[in-house]
XYZ file of C-alpha atoms in Angstrom:
539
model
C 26.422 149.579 61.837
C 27.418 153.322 60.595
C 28.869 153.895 64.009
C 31.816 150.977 63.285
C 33.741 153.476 60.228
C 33.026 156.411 62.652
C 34.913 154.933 65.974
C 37.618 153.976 63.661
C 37.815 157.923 62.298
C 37.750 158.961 65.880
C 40.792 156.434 66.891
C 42.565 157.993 64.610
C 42.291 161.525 64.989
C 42.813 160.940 68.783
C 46.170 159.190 67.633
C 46.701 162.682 66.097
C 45.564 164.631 69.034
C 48.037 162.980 71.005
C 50.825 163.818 68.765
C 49.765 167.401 68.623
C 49.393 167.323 72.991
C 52.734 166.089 73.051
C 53.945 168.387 70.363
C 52.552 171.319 72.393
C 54.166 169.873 75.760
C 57.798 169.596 74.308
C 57.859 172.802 72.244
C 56.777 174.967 75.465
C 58.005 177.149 77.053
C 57.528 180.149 74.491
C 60.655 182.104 73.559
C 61.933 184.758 75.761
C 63.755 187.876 75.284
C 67.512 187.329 74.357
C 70.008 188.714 76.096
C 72.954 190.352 74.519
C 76.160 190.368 75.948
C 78.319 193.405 75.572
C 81.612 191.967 74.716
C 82.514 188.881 72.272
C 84.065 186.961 75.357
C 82.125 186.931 78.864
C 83.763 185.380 82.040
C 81.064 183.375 84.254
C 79.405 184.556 87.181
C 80.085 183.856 90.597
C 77.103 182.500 92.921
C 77.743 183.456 96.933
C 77.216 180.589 99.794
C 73.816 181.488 100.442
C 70.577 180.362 99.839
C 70.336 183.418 97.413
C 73.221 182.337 94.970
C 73.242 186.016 94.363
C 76.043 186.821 91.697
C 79.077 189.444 90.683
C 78.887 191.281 87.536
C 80.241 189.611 84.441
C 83.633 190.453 84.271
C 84.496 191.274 80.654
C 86.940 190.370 78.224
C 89.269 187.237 79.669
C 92.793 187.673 79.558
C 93.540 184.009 78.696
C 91.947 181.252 76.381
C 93.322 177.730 76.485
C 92.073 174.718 74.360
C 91.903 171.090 75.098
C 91.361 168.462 72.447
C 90.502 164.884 72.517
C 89.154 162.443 69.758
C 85.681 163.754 69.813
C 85.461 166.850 71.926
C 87.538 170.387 71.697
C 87.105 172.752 74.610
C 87.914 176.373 75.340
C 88.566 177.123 78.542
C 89.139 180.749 80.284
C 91.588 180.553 82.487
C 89.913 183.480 84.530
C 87.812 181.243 86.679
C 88.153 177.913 84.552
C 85.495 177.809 82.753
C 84.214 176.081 79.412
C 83.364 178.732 77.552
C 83.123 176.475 73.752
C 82.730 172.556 73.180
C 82.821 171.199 69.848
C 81.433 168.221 69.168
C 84.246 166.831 66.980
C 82.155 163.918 65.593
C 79.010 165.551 64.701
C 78.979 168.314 62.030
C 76.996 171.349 62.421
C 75.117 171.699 59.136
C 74.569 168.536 56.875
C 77.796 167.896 54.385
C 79.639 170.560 56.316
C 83.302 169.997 57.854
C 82.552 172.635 60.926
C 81.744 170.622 63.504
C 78.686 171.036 65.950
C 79.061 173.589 68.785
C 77.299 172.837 71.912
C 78.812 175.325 74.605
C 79.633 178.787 73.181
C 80.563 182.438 74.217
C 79.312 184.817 71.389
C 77.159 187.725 71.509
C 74.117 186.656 70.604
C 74.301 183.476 72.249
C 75.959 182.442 75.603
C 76.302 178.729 76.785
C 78.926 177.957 78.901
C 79.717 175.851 81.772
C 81.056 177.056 84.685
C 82.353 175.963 88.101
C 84.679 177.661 91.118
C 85.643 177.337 94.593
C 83.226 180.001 97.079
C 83.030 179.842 100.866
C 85.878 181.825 103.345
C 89.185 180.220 102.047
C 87.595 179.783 98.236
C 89.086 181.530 94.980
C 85.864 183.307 93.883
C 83.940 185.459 95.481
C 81.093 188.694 94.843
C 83.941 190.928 95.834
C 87.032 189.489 94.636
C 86.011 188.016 91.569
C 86.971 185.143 89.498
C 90.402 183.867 90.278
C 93.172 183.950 87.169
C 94.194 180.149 87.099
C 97.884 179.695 85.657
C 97.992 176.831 82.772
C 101.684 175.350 81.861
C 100.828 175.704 77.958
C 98.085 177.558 75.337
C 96.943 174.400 73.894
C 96.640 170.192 74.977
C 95.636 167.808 73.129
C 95.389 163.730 73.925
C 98.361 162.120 71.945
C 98.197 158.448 69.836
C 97.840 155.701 71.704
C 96.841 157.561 75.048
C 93.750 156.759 76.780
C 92.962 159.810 79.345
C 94.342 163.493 79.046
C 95.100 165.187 82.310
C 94.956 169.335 82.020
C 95.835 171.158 85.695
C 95.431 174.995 86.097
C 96.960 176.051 89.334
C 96.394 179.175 92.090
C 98.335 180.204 95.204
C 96.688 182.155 97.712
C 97.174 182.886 101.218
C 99.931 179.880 101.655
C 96.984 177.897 100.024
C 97.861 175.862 96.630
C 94.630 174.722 94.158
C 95.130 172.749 91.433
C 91.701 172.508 89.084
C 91.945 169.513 87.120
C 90.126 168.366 83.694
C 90.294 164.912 82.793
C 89.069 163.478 79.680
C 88.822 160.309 78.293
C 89.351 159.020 74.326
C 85.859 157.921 73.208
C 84.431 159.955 76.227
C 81.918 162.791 76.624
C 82.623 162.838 80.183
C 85.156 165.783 81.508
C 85.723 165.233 85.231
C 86.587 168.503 86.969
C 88.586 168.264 89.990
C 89.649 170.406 92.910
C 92.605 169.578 94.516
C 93.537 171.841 97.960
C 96.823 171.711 99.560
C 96.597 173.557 102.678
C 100.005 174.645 103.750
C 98.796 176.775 106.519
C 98.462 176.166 110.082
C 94.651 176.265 110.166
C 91.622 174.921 108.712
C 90.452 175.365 104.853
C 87.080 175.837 104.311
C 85.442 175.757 100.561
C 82.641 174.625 98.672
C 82.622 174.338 95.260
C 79.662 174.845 92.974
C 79.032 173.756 89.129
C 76.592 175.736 86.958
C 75.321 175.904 83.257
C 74.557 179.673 82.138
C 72.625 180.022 78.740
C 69.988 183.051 77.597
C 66.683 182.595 78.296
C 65.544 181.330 75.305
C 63.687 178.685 73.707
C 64.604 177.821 70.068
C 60.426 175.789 69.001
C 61.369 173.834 66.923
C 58.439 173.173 64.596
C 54.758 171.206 64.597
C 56.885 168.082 62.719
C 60.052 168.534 64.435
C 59.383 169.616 68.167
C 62.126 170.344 70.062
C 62.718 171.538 73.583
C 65.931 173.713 75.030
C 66.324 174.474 78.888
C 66.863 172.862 82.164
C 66.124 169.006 83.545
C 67.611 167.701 87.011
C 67.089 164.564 88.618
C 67.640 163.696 92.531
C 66.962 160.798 94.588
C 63.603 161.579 95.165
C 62.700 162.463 90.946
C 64.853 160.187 88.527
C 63.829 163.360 85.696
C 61.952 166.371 85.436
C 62.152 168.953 83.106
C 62.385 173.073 84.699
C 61.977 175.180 81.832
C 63.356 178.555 81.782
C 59.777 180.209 82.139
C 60.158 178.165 85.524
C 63.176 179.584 86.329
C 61.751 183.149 85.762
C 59.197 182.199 88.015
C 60.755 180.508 90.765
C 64.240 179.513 91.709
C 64.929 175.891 91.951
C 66.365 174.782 95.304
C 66.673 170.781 95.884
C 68.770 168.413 97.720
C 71.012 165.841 96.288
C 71.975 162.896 99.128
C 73.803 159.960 96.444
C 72.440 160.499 93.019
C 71.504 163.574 90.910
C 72.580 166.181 88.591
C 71.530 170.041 86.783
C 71.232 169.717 82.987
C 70.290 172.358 80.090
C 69.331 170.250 76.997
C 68.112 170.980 73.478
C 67.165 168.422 70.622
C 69.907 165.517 70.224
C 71.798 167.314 72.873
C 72.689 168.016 76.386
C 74.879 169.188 79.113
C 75.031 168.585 82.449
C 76.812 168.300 86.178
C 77.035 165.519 88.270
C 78.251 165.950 91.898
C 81.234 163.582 93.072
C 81.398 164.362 96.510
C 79.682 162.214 99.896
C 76.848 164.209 101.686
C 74.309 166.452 100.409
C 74.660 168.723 97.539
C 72.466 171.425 96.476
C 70.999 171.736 93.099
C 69.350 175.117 92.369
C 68.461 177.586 89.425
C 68.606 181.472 89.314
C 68.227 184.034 86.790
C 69.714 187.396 86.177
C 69.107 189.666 83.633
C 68.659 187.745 80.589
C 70.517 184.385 81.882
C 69.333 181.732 83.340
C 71.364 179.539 85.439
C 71.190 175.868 86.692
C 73.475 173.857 88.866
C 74.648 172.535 91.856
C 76.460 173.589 95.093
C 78.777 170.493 96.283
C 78.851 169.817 100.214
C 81.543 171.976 102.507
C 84.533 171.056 102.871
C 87.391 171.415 105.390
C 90.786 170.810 104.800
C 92.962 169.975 107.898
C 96.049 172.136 108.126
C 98.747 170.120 106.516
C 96.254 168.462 104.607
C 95.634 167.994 100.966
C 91.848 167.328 99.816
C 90.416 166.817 96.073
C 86.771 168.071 95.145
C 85.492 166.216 92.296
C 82.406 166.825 89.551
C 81.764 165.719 86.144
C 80.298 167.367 83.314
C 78.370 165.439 80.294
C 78.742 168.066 77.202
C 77.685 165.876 74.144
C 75.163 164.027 72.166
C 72.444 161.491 73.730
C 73.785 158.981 73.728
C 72.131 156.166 76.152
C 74.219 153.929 77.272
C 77.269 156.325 77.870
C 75.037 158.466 79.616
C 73.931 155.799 82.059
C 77.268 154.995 82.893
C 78.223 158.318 83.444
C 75.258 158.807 86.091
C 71.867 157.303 87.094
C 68.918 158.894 84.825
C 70.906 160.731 82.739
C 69.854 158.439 80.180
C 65.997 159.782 80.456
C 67.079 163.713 78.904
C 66.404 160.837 75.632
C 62.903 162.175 76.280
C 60.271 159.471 74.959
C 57.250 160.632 77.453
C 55.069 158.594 79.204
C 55.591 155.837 76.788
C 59.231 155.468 77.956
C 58.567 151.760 78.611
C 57.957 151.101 74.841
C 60.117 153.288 73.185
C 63.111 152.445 75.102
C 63.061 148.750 74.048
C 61.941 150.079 70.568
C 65.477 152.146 70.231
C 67.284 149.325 71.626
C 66.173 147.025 68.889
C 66.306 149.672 65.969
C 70.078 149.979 66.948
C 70.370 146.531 67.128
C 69.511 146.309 63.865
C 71.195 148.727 62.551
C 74.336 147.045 64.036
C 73.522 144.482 61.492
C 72.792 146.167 58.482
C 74.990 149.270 58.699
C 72.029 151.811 56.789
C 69.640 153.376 59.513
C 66.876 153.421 56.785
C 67.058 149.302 55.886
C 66.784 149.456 60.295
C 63.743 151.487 60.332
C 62.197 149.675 57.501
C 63.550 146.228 59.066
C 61.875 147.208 62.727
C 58.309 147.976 60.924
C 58.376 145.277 59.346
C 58.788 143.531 62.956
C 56.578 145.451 65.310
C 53.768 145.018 62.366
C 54.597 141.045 62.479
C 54.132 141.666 66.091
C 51.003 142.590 65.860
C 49.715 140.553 62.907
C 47.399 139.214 65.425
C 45.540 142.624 66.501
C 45.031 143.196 62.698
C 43.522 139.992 61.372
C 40.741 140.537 64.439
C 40.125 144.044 63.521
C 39.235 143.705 59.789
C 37.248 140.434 60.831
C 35.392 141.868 62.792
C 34.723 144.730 59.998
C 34.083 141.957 57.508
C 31.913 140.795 59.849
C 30.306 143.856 60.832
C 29.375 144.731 56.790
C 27.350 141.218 56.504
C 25.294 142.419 58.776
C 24.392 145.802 57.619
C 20.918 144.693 55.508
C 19.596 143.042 58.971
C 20.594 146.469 60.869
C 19.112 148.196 57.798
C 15.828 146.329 57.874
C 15.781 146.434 61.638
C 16.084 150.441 61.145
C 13.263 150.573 59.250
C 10.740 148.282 60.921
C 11.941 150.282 63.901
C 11.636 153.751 63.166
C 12.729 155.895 66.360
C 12.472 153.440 69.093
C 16.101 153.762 69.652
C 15.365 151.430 73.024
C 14.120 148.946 71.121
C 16.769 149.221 68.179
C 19.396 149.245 70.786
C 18.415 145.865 72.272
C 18.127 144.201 69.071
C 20.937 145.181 67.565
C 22.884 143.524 70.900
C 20.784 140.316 70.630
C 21.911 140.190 66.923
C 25.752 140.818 67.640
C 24.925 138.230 70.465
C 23.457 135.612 67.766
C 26.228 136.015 65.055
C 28.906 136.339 67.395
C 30.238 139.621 66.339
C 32.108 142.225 68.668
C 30.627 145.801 67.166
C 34.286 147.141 68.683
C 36.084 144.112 67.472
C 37.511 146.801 64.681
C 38.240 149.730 66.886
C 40.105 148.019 70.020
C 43.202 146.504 68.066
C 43.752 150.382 66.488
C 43.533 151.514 70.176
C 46.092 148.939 71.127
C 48.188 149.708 68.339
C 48.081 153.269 69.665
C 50.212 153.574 72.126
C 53.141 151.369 70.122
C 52.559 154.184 66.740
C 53.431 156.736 69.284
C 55.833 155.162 71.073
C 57.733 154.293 67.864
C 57.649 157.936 66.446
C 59.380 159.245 69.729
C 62.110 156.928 69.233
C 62.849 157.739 66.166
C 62.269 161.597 66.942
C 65.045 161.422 69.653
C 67.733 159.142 68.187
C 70.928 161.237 67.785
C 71.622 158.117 65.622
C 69.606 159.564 62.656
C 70.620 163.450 62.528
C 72.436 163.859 59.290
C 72.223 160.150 58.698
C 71.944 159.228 54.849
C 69.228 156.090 53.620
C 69.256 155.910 49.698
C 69.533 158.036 46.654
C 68.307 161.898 47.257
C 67.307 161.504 51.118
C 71.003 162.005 52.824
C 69.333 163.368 56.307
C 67.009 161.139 57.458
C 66.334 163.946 60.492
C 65.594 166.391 57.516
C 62.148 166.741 55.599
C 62.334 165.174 52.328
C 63.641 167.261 50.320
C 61.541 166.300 46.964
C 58.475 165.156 48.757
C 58.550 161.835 47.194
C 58.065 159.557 50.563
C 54.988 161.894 51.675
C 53.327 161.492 48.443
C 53.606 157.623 48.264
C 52.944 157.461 51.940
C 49.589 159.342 50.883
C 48.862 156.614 48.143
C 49.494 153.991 50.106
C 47.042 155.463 52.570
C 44.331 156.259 49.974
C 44.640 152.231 48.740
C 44.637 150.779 52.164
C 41.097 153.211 52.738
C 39.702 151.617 49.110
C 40.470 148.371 50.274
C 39.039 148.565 54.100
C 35.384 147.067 54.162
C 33.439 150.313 55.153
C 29.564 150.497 56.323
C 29.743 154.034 55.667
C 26.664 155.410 53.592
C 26.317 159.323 54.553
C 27.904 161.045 51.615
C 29.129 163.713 54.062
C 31.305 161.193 55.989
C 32.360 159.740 52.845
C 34.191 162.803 51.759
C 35.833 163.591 54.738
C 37.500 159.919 54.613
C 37.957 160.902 51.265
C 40.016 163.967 52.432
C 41.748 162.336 54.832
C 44.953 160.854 53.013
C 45.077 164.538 51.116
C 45.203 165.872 54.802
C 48.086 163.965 55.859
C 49.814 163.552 52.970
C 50.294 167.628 53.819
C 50.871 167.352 57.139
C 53.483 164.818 56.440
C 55.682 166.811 54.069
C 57.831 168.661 56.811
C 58.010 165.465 58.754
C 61.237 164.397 59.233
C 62.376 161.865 56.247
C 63.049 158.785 58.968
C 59.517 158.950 60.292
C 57.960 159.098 57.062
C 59.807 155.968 55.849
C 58.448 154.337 59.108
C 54.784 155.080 58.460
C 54.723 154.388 54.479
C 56.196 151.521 54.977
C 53.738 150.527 57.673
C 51.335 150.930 55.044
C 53.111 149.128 52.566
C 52.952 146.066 55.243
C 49.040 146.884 55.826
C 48.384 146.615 52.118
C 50.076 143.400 52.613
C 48.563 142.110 55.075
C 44.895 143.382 54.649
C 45.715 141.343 50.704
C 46.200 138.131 53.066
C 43.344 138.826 55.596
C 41.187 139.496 52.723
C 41.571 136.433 50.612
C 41.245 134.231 53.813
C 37.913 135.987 54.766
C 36.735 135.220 50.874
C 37.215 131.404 51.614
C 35.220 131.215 54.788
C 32.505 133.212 52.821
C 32.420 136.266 54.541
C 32.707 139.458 51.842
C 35.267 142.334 52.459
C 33.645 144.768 49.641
């Protein structure tokens, strides 16, 4: 039956449809215009206590940098306001073999990323009229000493017999900061403030590429939606205004990375977006808050500023695990990643993992493709009956069609006994190649001899090419019923194709897929000889 080669072609251009949908879903929005700011260093904005979160003009140059450095994360803060205007990623290095490490947040003209947070309402420190308050820190520098688990950093304001203490708090090992707001109302009547927690970044989108898609802009997550991403072409076009009863929080993420705050407080909190000019903003507004006169009270929030990681992530906050974006095949690739760093846990080498975990998931499914190139085998022995019946035939495609399932009926043979174990093995290909596309775990890891990024293309081609040879073998050895010389050269073509499209995939991914092969040749050798015994011919 001709139709048996073509359903198989079909399955597996739809597998490559559905990369490319997916590809085209993560890589939107388009780029937008890029702001520029007009001085190096740019204090954060202020949004009122309305529904508006209308803001004050950016108020220049600050007057007072401070830096605060942990294990794995160095901040700059501006004391004007408080915020975190630079995060280094201490463990992570920006460029392959380079000793400048990544920068996540950052304040420079051609790119602003910062995260910022301040006390509004009528006894807060910011406001559209006042402006950002000028915190006072005790030194120009802290940094978490030997043998000390948690680093404490307080910048302090007095104002109108009112004392506020905004706390950082990091951890060794930790990509949490908490950020803390502690009032001490010395007056005689009640203190009323709200503090709010944004992320402010241009409105821009940096594409990525077909291979390597990326995505940069906003995701929240509230008790009614455990993720959703709000691009900034969303924010344009509407501003974002959402409640947040227990659990929730306003990110901005980008490939391996994100940022995000996480309300503290009891009661409902309100996570919005906003744009002005050529920012776009995300964040949350924290519930009111009185303070008693007398009293003292302590506002708290936390801000993730690092790498993916999973299971810090979910212990920082429900869902914050899920900006690991594997799609609606979540509930694959998230086991998937779990045993790939298993493995790697064992073996030390994230290459001998990903070759280790194919070698698995294709032992897994062993099963699926012994019945598919059975029923092939199958489906060739019968191609002089379907010929003869063709002829004897003619056009009566009624008649042919009724035949043809009395004869599948008689011999026992599925005619999509070849074609449903590929569609079954769909959804785990996919699944796998998002896993390894989102691992953190890979960028800038090394495997063996020239390939030292295993997030990087390779660099000499050498993996594409064999993963192309491997392909073109596996398509000599497949039984095939094709006959129409036109078909026959486009699955000719077809290893040529993706050998090219494969070249600027990333060098991980590659290694998963030729070794795949490798394991197909294998098997098919096994299937192949078994199938010769029981008399049934494969060529």
């Amino acid at each position: 039956m001709d139709s048996q080669r073509n359903i198989l072609l079909i399955a597996l251009l739809f597998v490559s449809f559905l990369l490319f949908q997916q590809w085209n879903m993560d890589s939107n929005p388009q780029p937008q215009s890029q702001g520029v700011a007009q001085q190096t260093n740019i204090s954060g904005d202020v949004p009122s206590h309305s529904d508006e979160g209308q803001t004050i003009p950016d108020q220049g140059s600050s007057k007072h940098l401070i830096t605060i450095t942990t294990d794995v994360l160095a901040l700059t803060v501006d004391t004007q306001g408080g915020d975190i205007v630079e995060a280094k990623l201490l463990a992570y290095n920006n460029e392959l073999d380079s000793t400048d490490p990544f920068v996540l947040l950052k304040n420079i003209q051609n790119h602003v990323y910062t995260a910022q947070s301040g006390l509004i309402g009528a006894n807060g420190i910011d406001s559209a009229t006042t402006g950002r308050a000028q915190l006072h820190a005790t030194a120009d520098s802290f940094t978490l000493p030997a043998g000390q688990d948690e680093l404490r950093v307080p910048l302090t304001y007095q104002k109108d017999g009112i004392s506020y203490t905004k706390t950082f708090v990091l951890k060794r090992g930790s990509y949490a900061v908490d950020v803390d707001y502690t009032i001490d109302n010395k007056t005689d009547k009640p203190a009323t403030v709200q503090m709010y927690a944004e992320l402010k970044q241009n409105l821009m989108d940096d594409g990525g590429s077909l291979t390597m898609p990326t995505y940069r802009g906003g995701a929240y997550s509230t008790d009614e939606v455990n993720y959703k991403k709000y691009s900034f072409d969303e924010m344009q076009d509407k501003n974002l205004s959402l409640e947040i009863k227990q659990h929730g929080w306003a990110a901005m993420m980008q490939h391996y990375f994100v940022s995000a705050w996480i309300p503290r407080e009891q009661g409902v909190s309100n996570l919005y977006t906003r744009t002005v000019g050529d920012y776009g903003y995300m964040g949350v507004r924290l519930p009111m808050t009185t303070i008693a006169a007398g009293q003292t009270d302590t506002i708290q929030s936390t801000l993730w500023v690092g790498p993916k990681l999973q299971k810090q992530m979910e212990a920082v906050a429900p869902n914050l695990n899920l900006t690991v974006d594997y799609g609606w095949l979540w509930f694959i690739a998230s086991p998937l990643h779990s045993l790939l760093s298993f493995i790697h846990g064992l073996v030390g080498n994230w290459g001998v993992a990903i070759i280790l975990l194919t070698f698995i998931v294709r032992g897994a499914m062993y099963p699926l493709t012994k019945a598919q190139y059975t029923s092939m085998a199958k489906m060739r022995m019968l191609q002089p009956k379907l010929q003869a019946m063709r002829e004897r035939l003619g056009d009566d495609r009624q008649r042919m069609s009724q035949e043809m399932m009395e004869l599948y009926k008689k011999e026992k043979v599925n005619p999509l006994g070849g074609c449903l174990p590929i569609l079954l093995q769909m959804p785990i290909f996919i699944a796998l190649y998002w896993a390894l596309m989102e691992s953190v775990e890979l960028r800038h890891a090394p495997f063996f001899g020239w390939i030292h990024d295993l997030s990087a293309q390779d660099p000499y081609y050498v993996l594409p090419i064999l993963m192309g040879i491997t392909m073109f073998m596996i398509q000599k050895m497949s039984p095939t019923t094709v006959t129409d010389p036109m078909q026959q050269k486009i699955m000719t073509f077809m290893p040529v194709m993706f050998t090219f499209f494969f070249l600027w995939f990333p060098a991980g991914l590659v290694l998963y897929w030729l070794v795949s092969n490798i394991v197909t040749l294998i098997q098919q050798t096994l299937i192949y000889r078994s199938l010769e015994k029981k008399g049934l011919h494969t060529k």
